XYZ file of C-alpha atoms in Angstrom:
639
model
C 30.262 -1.569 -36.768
C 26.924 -3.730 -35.889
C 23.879 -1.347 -35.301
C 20.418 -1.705 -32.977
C 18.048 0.173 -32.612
C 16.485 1.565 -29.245
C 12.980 2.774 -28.780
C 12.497 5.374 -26.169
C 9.348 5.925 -24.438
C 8.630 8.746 -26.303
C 8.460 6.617 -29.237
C 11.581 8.641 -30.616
C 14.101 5.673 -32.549
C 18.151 5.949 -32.104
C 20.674 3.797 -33.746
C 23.511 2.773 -31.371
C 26.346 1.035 -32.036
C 26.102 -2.731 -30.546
C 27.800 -3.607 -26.858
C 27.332 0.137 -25.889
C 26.640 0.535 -22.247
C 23.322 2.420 -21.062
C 25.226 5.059 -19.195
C 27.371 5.704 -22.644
C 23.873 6.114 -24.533
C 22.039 8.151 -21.926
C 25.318 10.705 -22.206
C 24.830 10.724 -25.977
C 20.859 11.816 -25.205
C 21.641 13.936 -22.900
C 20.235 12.325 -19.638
C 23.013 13.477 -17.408
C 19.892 12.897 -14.738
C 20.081 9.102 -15.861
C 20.387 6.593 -12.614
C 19.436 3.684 -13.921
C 17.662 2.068 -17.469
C 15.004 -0.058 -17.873
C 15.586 -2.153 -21.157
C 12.491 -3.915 -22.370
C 11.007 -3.549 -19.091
C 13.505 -5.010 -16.739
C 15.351 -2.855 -14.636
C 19.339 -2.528 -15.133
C 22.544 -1.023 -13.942
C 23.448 1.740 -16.321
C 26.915 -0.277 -16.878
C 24.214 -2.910 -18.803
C 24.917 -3.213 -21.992
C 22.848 -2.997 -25.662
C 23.402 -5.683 -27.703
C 20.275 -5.692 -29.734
C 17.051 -3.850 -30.574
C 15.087 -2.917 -27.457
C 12.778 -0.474 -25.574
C 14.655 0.954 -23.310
C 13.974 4.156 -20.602
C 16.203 6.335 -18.861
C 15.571 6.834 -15.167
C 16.001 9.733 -12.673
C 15.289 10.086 -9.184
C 11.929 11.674 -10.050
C 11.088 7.940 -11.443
C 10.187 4.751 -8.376
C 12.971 2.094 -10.684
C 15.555 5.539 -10.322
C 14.467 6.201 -6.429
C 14.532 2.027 -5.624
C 18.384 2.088 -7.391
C 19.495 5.899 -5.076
C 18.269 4.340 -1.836
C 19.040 0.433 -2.277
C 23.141 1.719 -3.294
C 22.639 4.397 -0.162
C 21.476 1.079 1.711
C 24.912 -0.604 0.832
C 26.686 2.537 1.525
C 25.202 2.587 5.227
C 26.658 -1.652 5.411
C 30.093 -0.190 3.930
C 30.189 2.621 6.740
C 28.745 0.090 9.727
C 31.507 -2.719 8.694
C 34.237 -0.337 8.700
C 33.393 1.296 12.374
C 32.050 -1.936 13.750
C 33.778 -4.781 12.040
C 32.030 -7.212 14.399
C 28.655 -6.638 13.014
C 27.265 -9.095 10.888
C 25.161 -8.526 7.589
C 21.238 -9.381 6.665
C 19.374 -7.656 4.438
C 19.224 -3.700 3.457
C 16.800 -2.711 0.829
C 15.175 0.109 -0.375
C 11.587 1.049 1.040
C 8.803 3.169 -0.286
C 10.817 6.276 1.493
C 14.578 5.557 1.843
C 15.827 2.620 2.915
C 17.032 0.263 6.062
C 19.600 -1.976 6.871
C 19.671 -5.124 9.257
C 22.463 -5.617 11.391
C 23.440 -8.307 14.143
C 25.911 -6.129 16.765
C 24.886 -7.651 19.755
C 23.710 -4.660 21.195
C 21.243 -1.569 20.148
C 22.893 1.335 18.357
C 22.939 4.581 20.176
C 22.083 8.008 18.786
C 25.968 8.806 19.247
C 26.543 5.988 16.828
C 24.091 6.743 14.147
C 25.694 10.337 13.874
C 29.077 8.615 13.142
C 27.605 6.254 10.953
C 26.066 8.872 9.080
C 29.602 10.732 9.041
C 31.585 7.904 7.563
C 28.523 7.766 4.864
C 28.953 11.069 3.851
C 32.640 10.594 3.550
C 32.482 7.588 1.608
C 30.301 9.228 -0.987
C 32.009 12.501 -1.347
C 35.322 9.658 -2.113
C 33.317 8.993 -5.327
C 33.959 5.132 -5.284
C 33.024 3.198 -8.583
C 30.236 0.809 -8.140
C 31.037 -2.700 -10.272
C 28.821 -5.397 -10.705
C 30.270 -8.683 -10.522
C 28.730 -12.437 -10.398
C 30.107 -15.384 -8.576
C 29.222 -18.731 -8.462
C 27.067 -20.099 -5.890
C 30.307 -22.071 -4.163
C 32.677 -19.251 -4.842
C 29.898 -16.584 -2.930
C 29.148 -19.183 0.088
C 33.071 -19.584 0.685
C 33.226 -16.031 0.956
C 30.919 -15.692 3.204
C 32.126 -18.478 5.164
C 35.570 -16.539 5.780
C 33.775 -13.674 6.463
C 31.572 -15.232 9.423
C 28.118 -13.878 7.798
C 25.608 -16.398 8.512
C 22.281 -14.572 7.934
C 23.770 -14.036 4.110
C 24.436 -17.699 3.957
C 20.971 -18.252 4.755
C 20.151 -16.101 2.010
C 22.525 -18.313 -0.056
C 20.402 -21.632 0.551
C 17.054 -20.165 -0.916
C 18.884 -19.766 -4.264
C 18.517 -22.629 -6.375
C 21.303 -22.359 -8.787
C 23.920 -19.503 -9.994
C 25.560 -16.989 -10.748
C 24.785 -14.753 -7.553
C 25.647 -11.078 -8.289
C 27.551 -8.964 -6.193
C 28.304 -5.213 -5.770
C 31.664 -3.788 -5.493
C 32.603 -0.562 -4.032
C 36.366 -0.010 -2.514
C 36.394 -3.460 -1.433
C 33.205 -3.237 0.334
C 30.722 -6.344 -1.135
C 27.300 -7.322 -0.543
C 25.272 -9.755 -2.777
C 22.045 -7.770 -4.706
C 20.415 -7.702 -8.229
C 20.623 -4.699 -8.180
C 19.927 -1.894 -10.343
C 22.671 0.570 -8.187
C 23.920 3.796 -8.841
C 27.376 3.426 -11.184
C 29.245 5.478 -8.802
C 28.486 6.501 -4.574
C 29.196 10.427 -5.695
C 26.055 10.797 -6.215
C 24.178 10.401 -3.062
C 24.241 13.902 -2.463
C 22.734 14.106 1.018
C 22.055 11.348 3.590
C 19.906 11.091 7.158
C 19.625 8.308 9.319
C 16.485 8.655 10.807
C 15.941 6.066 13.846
C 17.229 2.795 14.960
C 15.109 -0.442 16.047
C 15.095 -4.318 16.760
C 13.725 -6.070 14.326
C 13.350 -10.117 14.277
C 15.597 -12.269 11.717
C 13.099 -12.661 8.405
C 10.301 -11.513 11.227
C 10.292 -14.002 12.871
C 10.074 -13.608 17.199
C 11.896 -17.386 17.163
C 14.660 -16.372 15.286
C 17.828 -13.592 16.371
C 16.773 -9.931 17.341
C 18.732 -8.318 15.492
C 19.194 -4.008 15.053
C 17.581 -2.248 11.851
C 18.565 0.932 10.766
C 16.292 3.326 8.779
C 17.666 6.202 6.414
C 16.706 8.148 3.748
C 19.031 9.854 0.874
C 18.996 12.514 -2.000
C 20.695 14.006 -4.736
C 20.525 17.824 -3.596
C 20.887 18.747 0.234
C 17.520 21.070 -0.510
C 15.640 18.055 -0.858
C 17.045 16.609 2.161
C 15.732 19.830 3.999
C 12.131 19.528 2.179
C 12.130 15.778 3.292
C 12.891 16.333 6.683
C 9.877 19.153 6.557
C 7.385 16.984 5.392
C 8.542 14.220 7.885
C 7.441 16.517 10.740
C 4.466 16.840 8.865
C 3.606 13.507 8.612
C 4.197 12.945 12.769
C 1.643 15.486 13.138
C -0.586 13.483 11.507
C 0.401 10.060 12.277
C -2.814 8.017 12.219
C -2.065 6.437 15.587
C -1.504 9.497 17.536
C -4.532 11.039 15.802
C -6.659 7.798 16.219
C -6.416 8.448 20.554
C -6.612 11.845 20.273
C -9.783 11.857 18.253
C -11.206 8.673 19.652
C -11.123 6.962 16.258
C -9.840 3.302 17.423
C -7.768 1.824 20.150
C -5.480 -1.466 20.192
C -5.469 -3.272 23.381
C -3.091 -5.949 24.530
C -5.213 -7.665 26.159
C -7.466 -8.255 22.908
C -4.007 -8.822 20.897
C -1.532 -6.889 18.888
C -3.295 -5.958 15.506
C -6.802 -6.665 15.969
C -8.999 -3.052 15.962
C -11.391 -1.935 18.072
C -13.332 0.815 16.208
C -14.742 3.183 18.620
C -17.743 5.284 18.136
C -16.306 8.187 16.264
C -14.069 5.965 13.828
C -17.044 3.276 13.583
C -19.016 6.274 11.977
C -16.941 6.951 9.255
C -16.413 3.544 8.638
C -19.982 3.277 8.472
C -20.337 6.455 5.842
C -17.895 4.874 3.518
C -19.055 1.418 3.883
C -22.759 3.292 2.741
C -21.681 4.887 0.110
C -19.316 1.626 -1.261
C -22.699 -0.734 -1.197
C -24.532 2.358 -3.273
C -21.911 2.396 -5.918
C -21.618 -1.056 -6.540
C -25.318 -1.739 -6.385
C -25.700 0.716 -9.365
C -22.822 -1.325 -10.742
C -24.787 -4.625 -11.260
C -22.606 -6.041 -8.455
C -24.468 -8.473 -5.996
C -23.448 -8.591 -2.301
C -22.728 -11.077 0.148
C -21.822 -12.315 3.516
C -19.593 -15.369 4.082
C -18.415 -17.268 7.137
C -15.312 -16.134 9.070
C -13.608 -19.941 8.856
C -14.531 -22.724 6.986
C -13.501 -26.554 6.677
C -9.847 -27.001 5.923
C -10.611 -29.217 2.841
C -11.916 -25.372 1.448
C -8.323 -24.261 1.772
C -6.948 -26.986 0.558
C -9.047 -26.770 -2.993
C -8.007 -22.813 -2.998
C -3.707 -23.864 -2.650
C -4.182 -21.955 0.168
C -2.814 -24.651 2.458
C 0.071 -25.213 0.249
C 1.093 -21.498 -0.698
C 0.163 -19.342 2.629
C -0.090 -21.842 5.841
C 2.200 -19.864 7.264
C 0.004 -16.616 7.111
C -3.082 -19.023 8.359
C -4.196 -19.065 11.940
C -4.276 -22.445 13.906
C -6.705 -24.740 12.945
C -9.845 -25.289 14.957
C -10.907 -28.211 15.930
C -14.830 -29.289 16.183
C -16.583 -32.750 15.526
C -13.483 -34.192 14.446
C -13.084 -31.939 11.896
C -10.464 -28.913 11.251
C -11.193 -25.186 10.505
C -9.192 -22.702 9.977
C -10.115 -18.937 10.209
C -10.342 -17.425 6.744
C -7.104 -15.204 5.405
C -8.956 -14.134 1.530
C -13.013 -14.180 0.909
C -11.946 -15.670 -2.245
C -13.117 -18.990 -1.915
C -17.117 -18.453 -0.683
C -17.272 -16.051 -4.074
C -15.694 -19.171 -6.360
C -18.469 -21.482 -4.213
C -21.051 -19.021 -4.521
C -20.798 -18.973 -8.334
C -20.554 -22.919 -8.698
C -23.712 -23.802 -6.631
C -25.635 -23.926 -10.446
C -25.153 -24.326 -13.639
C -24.021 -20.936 -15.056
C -25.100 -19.751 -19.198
C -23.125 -17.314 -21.929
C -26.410 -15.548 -20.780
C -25.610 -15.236 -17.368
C -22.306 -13.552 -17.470
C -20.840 -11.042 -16.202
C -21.764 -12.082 -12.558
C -19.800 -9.632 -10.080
C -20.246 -10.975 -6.352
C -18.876 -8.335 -3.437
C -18.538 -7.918 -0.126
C -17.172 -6.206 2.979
C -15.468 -9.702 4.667
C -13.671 -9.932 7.356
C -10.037 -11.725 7.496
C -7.620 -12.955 9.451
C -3.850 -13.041 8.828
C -0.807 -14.429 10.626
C 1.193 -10.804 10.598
C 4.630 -10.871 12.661
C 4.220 -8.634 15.583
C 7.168 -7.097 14.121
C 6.069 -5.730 11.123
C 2.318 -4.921 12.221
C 1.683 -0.411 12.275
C -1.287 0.921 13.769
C -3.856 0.442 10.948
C -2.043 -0.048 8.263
C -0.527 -3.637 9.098
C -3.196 -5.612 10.956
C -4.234 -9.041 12.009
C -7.796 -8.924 11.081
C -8.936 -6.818 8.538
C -12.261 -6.453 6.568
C -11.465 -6.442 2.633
C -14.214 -4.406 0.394
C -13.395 -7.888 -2.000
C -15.229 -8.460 -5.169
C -15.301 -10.976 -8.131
C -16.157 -10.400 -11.752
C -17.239 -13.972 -13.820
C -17.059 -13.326 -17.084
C -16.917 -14.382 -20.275
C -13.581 -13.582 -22.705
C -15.072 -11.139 -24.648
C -16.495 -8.985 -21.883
C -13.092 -8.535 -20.141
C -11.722 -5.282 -21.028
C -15.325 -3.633 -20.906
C -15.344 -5.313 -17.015
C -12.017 -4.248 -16.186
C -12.814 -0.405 -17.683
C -15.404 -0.995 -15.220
C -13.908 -1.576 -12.175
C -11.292 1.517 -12.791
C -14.345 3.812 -13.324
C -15.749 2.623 -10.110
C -12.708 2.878 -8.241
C -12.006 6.724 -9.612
C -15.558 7.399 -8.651
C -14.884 6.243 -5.075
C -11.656 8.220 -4.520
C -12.657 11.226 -6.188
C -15.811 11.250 -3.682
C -12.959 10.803 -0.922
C -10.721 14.242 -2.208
C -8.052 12.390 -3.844
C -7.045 12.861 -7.463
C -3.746 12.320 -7.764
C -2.603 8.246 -8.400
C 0.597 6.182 -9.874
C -0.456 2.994 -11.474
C 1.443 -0.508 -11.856
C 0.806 -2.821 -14.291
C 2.331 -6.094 -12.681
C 3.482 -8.582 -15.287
C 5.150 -11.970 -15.001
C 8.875 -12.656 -15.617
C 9.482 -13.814 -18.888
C 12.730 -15.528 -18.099
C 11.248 -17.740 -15.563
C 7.858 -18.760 -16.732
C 7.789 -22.044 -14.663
C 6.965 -19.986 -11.686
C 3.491 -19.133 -13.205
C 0.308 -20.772 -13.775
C -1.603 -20.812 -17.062
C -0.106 -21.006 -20.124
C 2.106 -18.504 -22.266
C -0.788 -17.389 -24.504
C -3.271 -17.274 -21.361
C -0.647 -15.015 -19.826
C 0.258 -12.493 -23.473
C -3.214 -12.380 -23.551
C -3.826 -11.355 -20.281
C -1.301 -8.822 -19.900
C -2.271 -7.466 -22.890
C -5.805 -7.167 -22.227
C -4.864 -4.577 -19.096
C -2.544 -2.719 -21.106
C -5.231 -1.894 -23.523
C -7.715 -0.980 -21.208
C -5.072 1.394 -19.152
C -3.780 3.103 -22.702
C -7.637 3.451 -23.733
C -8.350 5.386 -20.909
C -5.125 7.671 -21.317
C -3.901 6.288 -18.145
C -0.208 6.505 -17.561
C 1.055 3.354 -15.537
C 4.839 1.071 -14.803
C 4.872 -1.800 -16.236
C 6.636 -4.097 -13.133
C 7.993 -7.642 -14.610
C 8.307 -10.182 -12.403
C 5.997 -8.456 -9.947
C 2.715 -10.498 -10.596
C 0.995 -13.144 -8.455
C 1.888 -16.876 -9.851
C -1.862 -16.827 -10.815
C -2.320 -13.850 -12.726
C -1.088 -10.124 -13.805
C -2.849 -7.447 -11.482
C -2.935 -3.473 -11.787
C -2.354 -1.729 -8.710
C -3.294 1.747 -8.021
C -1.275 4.149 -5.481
C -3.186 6.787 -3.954
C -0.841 10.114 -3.361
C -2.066 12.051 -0.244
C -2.155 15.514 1.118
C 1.493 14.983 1.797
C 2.184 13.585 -1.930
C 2.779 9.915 -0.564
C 1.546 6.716 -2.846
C -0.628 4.204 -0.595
C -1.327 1.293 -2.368
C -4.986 0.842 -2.780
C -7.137 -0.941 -5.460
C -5.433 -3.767 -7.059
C -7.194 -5.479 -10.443
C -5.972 -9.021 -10.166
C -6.381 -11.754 -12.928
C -7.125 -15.344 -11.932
C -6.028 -18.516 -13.850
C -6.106 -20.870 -10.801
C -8.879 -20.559 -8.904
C -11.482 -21.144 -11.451
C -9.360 -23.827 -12.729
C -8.894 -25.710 -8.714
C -13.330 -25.012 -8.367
C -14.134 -26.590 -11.405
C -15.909 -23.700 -12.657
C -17.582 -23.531 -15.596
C -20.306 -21.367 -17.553
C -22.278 -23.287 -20.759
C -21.446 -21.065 -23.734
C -23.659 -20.458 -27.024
C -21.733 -23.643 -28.485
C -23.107 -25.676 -25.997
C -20.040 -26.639 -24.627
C -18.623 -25.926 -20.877
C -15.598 -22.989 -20.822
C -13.974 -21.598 -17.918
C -14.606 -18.535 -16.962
C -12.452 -15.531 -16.722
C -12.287 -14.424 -12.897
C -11.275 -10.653 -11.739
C -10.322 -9.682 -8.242
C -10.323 -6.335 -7.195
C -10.403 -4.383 -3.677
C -10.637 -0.767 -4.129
C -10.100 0.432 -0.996
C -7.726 -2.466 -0.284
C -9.305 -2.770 3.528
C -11.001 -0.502 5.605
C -8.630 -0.068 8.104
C -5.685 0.595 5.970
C -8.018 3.021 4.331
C -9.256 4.480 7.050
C -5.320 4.864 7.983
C -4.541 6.984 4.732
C -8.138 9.267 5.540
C -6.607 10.270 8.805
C -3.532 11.409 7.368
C -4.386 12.576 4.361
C -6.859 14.903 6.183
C -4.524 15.227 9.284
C -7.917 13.929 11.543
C -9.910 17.054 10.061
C -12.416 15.123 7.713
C -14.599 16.646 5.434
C -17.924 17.666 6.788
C -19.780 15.123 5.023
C -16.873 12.495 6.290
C -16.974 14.145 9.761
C -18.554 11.516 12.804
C -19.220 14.973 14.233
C -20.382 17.723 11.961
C -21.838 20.280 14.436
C -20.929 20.613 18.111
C -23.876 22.436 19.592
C -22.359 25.107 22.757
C -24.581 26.459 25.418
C -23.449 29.729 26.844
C -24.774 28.785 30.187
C -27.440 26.168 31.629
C -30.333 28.683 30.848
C -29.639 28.087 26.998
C -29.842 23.674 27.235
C -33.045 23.862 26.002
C -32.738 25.564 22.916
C -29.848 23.768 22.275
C -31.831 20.118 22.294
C -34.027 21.927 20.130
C -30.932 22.541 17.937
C -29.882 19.055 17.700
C -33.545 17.746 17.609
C -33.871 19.945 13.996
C -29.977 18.521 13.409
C -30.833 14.380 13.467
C -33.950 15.479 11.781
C -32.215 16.575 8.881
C -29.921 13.641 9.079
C -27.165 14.879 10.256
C -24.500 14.189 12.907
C -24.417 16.659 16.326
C -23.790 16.826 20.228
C -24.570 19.101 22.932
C -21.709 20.141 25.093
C -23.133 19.589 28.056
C -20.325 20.734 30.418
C -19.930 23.159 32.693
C -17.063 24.853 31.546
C -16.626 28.275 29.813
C -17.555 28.640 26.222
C -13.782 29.681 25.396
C -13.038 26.356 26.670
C -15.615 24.508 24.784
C -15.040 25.783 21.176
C -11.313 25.603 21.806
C -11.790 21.614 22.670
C -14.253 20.588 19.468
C -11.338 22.534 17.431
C -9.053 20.053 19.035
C -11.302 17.244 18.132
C -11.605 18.585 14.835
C -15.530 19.250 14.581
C -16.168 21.457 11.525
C -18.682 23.628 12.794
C -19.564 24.963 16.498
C -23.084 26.380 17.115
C -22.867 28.496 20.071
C -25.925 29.256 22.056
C -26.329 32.595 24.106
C -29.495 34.930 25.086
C -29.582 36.291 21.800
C -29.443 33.406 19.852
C -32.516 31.293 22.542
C -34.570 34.451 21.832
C -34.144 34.828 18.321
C -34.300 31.129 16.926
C -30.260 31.368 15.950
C -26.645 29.468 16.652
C -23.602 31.712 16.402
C -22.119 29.807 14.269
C -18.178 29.289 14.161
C -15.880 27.175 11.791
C -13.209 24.876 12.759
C -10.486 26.893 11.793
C -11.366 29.355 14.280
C -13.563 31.630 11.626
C -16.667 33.281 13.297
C -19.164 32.950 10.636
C -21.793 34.959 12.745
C -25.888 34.314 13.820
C -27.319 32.854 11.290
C -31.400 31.283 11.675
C -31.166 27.303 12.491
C -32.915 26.517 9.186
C -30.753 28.530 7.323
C -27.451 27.086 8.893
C -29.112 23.735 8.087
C -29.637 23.994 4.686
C -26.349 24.884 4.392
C -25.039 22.134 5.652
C -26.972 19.912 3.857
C -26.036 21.482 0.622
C -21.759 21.745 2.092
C -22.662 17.364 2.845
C -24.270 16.632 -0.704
C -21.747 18.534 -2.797
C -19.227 16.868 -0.520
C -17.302 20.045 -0.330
């Protein structure tokens, strides 16, 4: 019997005997837990099987490759369940999201609430049926005859953007739907299912093409979970950033500006303006020089970038002056590259890291943009490190400690980090060549396993120009938002012509970095809101004390109040209204100030504020210089 060896994360080394499925290993280890397996970094059903040495890791549901697999099959489950009660609905795409999953359908009308409960019925029944799940592959004539007889024609579509076959298919009871999977091995396990809301959602999000009705659900192994889920998902209404953002006065979206564009109001423009401040300190201790760059530029720039060829349709209309076209800008990118090639560039020179908060301007499908987090202009914190090859790991150790800095000053210490590689079956689809790419990859690997980080490695999942780490913030709530990403660049310095003069004498190109650590404001801004629920930290806070005069007689000390407060550079009001106090503390609790100062006879005679937390704790009188200085101290220890 032929042996190979596997390699398990742990570094731990098993013989198997060759042509053994995953699933028939992962029972010999003991990983009854095991949904899918990721062999030599590519994920796989657990009906894959071993035929030679290979690294190769379990996954559970606890793991994002196990969670993508639970919710993509429960995805396929929902199709199964919608066929079978409305055989008239036609198929387009279901996958798995970063919380469950969703399902397009074309029915020709909306689904009701009635008929999401009996979809979610006929789910539950086909997964306590415990149907096998078989992967099968077709050719690309035998698939587009089948769907043919079947009268699917958004899956046809789907059919004419693959170049060449097989297509694979999953199999459960008859059911089929084309994927490449990883799924579950068997529907048995979905445990516990919820369909959660139903919407219309444009054809490949497109408003030209067919409205058609999406379906969003979410799945687990235990019912328990399903309850905790459900918690948390009332949770996360309450502090939805877009009912928070009115309430609070944070930002506002107007039709009559356009969907996705932001106004930033006072109170949000102030935070903004906090973390913008403390982004231009860090990087300026950093060695990092910042910049402003125009909002559009000649169309001749974007067609130098590629980005004419690979993301017109994300562009803005052109604009036409002098007989000339513009076009607003979608990445800074460009200025940086332009910036650096103005003059001849030395060994010496490098590193040269250029940054800056720029504005940009994408072509996002009114169907897909979401309060903050999916915008049509957005301001990037974008940076770019030149640098030479032997400086790279030190620069990209560099950018991580910046970025950990940065969130750690914002309260959040808990990430998940991707390393995105290319696909090593289909290296075509890159540029640069296959030593520029091992090299590459290699060189963030290092630099994450130096630093002790634990991180994904993601094949396939890199840009055609370059690998990229990505790092996923986890909130209050323990959800990942994607954040910074580290992003290699073989083309761009390539398409500039850019060049540095080394100690040879001779011209090299030089390596280029991109990195956003907060990604943009507003989506960052976004994740603040909720991962504080609107209540900020006081040194975060647009409003840190909300001064409250007993009655008119006590104004006076109270501008004296807030006349010490901006003194001491920090952020107050005076609640000039002439309602009861009870009314006034209770609305700056509602608006989330962290401390109240309230202002009576005692307090004007004595040189004091009553002062009260936002929770509702009364802290007592305490002397304005004292309360103060402890403010000051609560701000600089960012407590």
């Amino acid at each position: 019997m032929d042996l190979v060896q596997i390699v398990l994360p742990d570094g731990g080394r098993h013989e198997v005997a060759a042509g053994s499925t995953a699933g028939e290993v992962a029972e010999r280890l003991g990983r009854s837990d095991a949904l899918a397996v990721v062999i030599d970094g590519r994920p796989r059903d657990l009906t894959a099987r071993i035929e030679s040495d290979a690294r190769v890791e379990f996954v559970g549901f606890d793991d994002p490759v196990g969670r993508e697999a639970y919710w993509h099959s429960t995805s396929h489950l929902m199709a199964q369940a919608v066929k079978q009660l409305f055989p008239q609905a036609r198929l387009a795409i279901g996958p798995a999201i970063e919380e469950g999953f969703y399902y397009d359908f074309d029915i020709g009308r909306p689904f009701s609430p009635e008929d999401l409960e009996q979809i979610e019925a006929r789910m539950s029944e086909l997964a306590a049926a415990d149907q096998r799940v078989e992967r099968l592959e077709l050719t690309l004539e035998q698939a587009r005859r089948r769907y043919e007889q079947e009268g699917e024609p958004y899956k046809l579509e789907l059919l004419d953007e693959i170049p060449e076959g097989p297509v694979s298919f999953y199999r459960q009871d008859g059911f089929m739907d084309m994927c490449r999977g990883p799924h579950l091995p068997r529907t048995g396990l979905v445990g516990a299912v919820k369909l959660l809301s139903a919407s219309g959602a444009y054809w490949r999000g497109d408003e030209r093409r067919p409205m058609l009705q999406r379906i969003y659900g979410i799945s687990f192994p235990r019912p328990e979970q399903l309850d905790d889920y459900l918690h948390r998902l009332e949770e996360a209404r309450r502090r939805d950033h877009r009912r928070l953002g009115r309430e609070l006065d944070l930002f506002h979206i107007s039709d009559e500006i356009g969907p996705g564009m932001i106004l930033w109001l006072q109170r949000g423009a102030r935070v903004r303006e906090i973390a913008e401040e403390l982004w231009k300190r860090l990087h300026r201790e950093r060695g990092y020089e910042l910049v402003y760059t125009p909002h559009i530029a000649h169309s001749h720039l974007w067609e130098t970038s590629g980005h004419l060829q690979w993301y017109r349709e994300s562009m803005f209309g052109a604009i036409e002056a002098e007989n000339h076209e513009y076009l607003l800008k979608p990445m800074n990118c460009p200025f940086h590259m332009m910036i650096y090639k103005r003059e001849t560039r030395s060994y010496r020179d490098l590193p040269i890291r250029i940054g800056e908060l720029g504005t940009v301007y994408r072509y996002e499908r009114s169907g897909v943009l979401h309060g903050l987090l999916r915008v049509r202009s957005f301001t990037q914190d974008d940076a770019h490190i030149f640098c030479r090859p032997d400086q790279i790991e030190d620069e990209i150790s560099g950018v991580l400690d910046l970025a950990f800095t940065l969130y750690e000053a914002f309260g959040f210490r808990d990430y998940q980090v991707h390393l995105s590689a290319r696909d090593p079956s289909d290296p075509g689809k890159y540029a640069g060549s296959d030593e520029m790419w091992e090299a590459s990859e290699g060189v963030l690997a290092r630099v994450l396993e130096r630093r002790g980080m634990p991180y994904r490695r993601l094949e396939g999942e890199a840009q055609f120009y370059g690998p990229k780490i990505d790092i996923h913030l986890v909130d209050a709530l323990g959800r990942p938002w994607q954040t910074c990403t580290v992003q290699f660049d073989f083309n761009l310095p390539v398409r500039f012509g850019l060049t540095y003069v080394g100690d040879d004498g001779k011209e090299h190109v030089p390596y280029v970095v991109h990195r956003a650590l907060f990604g943009s404001m507003e989506r960052f801004f976004g994740l603040l809101i909720e991962h504080y629920a609107g209540a900020f930290p006081l040194w975060l806070a647009p409003e840190q004390v909300r001064i409250l005069p007993i009655a008119d007689r006590h104004g006076a000390h109270c501008e004296e109040v807030l006349s010490q407060l901006l003194r001491a550079g920090l952020r107050g009001t005076v609640d000039r209204s002439n309602e009861r106090i009870s009314y006034k503390i209770r609305r700056a609790q509602l608006h989330q100030v962290p401390y109240m100062a309230v202002v009576g006879d005692r307090e004007a005679t004595s040189g004091a504020v009553a002062v009260r937390s936002r929770s509702g704790g009364d802290l007592g009188p305490v002397p304005v210089e004292e309360f103060l200085a402890r403010l000051r101290d609560e701000v600089e220890s960012r407590g």
